[in-house]
Every structure is written in structure tokens, then in C-alpha cells.
CSV table of C-alpha atoms and ligand atoms in Angstrom, one decimal:
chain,number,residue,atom,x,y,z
A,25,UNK,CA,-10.7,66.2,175.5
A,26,UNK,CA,-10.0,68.6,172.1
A,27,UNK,CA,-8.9,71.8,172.5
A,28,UNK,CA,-11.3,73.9,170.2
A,29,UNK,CA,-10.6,77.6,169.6
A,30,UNK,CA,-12.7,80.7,168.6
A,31,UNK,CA,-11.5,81.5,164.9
A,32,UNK,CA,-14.9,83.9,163.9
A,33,UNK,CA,-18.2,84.6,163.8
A,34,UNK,CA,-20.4,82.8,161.7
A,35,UNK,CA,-21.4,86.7,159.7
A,36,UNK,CA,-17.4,86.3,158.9
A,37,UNK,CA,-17.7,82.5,156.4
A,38,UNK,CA,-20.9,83.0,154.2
A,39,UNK,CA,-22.4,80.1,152.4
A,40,UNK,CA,-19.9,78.9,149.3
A,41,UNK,CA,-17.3,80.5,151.0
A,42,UNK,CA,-14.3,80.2,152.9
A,43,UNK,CA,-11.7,81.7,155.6
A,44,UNK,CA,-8.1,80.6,156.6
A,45,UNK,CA,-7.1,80.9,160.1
A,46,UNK,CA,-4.2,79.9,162.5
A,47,UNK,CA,-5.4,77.4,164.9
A,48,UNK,CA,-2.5,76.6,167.4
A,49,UNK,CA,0.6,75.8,165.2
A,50,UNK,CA,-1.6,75.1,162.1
A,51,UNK,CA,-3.4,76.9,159.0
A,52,UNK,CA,-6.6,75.6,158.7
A,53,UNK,CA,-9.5,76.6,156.0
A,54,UNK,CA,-13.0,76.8,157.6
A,55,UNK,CA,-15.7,76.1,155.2
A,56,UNK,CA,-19.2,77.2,155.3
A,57,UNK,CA,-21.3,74.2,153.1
A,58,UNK,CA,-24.9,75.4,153.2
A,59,UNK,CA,-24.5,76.9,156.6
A,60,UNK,CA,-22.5,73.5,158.2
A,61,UNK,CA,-19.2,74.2,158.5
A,62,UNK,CA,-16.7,72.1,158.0
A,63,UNK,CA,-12.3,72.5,158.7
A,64,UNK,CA,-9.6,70.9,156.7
A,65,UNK,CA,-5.6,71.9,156.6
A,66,UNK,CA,-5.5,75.0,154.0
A,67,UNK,CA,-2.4,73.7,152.3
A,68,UNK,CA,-2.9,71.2,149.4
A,69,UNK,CA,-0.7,68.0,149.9
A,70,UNK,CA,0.1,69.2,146.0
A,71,UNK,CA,2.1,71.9,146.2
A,72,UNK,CA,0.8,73.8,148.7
A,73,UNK,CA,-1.8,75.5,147.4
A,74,UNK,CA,-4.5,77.6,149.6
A,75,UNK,CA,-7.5,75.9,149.9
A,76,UNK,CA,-9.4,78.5,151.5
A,77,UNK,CA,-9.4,80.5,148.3
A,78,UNK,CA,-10.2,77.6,145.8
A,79,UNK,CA,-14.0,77.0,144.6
A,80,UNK,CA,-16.5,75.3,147.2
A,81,UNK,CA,-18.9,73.6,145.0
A,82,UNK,CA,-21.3,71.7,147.6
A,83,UNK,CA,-19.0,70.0,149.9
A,84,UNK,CA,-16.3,69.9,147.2
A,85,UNK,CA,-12.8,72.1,147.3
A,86,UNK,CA,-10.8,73.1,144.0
A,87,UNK,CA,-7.9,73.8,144.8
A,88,UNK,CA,-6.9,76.6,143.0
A,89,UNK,CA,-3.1,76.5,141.6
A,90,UNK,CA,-3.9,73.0,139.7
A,91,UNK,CA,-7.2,71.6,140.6
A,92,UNK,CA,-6.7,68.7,142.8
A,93,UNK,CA,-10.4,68.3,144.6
A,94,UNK,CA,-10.8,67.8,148.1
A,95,UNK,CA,-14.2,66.8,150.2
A,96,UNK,CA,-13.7,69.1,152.6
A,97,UNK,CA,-16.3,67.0,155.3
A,98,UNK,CA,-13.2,64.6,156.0
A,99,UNK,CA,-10.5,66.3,154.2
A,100,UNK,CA,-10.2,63.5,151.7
A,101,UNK,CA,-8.5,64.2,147.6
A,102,UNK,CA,-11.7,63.0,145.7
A,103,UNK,CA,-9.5,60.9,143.4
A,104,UNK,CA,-8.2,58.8,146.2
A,105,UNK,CA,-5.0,59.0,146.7
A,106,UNK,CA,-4.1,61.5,149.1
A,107,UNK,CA,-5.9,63.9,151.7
A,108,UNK,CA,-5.4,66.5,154.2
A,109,UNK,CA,-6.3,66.6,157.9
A,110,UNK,CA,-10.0,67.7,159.2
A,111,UNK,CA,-10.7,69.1,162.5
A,112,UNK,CA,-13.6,69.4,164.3
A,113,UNK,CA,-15.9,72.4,164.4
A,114,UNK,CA,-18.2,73.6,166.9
A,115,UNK,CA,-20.7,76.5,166.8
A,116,UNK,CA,-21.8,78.0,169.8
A,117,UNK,CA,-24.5,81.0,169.3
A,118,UNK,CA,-22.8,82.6,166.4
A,119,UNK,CA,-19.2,81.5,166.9
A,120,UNK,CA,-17.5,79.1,165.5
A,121,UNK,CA,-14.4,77.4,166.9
A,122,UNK,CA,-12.0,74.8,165.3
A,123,UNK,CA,-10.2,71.8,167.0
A,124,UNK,CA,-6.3,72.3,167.6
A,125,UNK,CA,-6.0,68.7,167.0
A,126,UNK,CA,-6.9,67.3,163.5
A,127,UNK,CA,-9.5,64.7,163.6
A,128,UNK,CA,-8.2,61.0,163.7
B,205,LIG,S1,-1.0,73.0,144.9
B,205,LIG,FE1,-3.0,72.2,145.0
B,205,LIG,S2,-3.3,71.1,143.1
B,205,LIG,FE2,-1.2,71.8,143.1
């Protein structure tokens, strides 16, 4: 059964835009894609970059210290060769929550 957690109301992630939060003993970057929100780690597999603060174009992440792009529906690099976690979101009226455990 996951575990989700209440990281913020949906008023708090506007379209195109993103928020970092700590979810159990991770950092996670909630997305808001056109009003579906989607939750990948926050730190780029690069160097750790923030993800959270890189540029959401469509379901696409930039991250923004060198550019690697991540898809942030399933957390995976769109040139193949690495990716980060995804968890699980839920909305409930207006709040959203994150899974503690990353998606498998
Ligand atoms: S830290 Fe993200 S691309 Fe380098």
C-alpha cells in the first residue's frame, strides 16, 4: 500500500511550473503539466542539479546547470541513458500528495 503524503495545495504548483519538497527521506520536484501533476527525484543523476527550478516545456524538464532533459511523467533522461525516480501523485479536492516510495 504506498504511503503518499500532503506536500501542497494545488494554488501552490501553477501550470509550467514547479515546487521541490521533502517527502520522507527524499527531495522530490512536483510538476504541474497542464494541470496533471507529475513527481520525479529533484536532483539530476548529472551533477545534481535542481530540477524543480529547470524549464517545464510540456512534459519535458531542463535541467538547469547543463541541460540534460528529463520527461518528468516517468522520470526518464530523454536521450536514453539514465533517469531519475517518479513517484506517484494523488490529488484529493485541492491537495496534492506524493508517494514516499518512488514508483517501480
Ligand atoms: S547537473 Fe543536471 S545536467 Fe548537469
Amino acid at each position: 500500500m504506498p504511503n503518499f503524503v500532503r506536500v501542497a495545495s494545488v494554488t501552490e504548483i501553477p501550470p509550467g511550473q514547479a515546487r521541490a519538497y521533502i517527502v520522507g527521506d527524499r527531495e522530490v520536484a512536483v510538476f504541474n503539466v497542464e494541470g496533471a501533476y507529475h513527481a520525479i527525484e529533484n536532483g539530476c543523476p548529472h551533477q545534481g542539479g535542481p530540477l524543480a527550478e529547470g524549464r517545464l516545456d510540456g512534459p519535458i524538464v531542463t535541467c538547469p546547470w547543463h541541460a540534460w532533459c528529463f520527461d518528468v511523467t516517468d522520470g526518464k533522461m530523454t536521450m536514453g541513458f539514465t533517469s531519475v525516480d517518479a513517484f506517484d501523485v494523488q490529488v484529493e479536492g485541492s491537495t496534492i500528495s506524493v508517494s514516499a516510495d518512488p514508483r517501480t
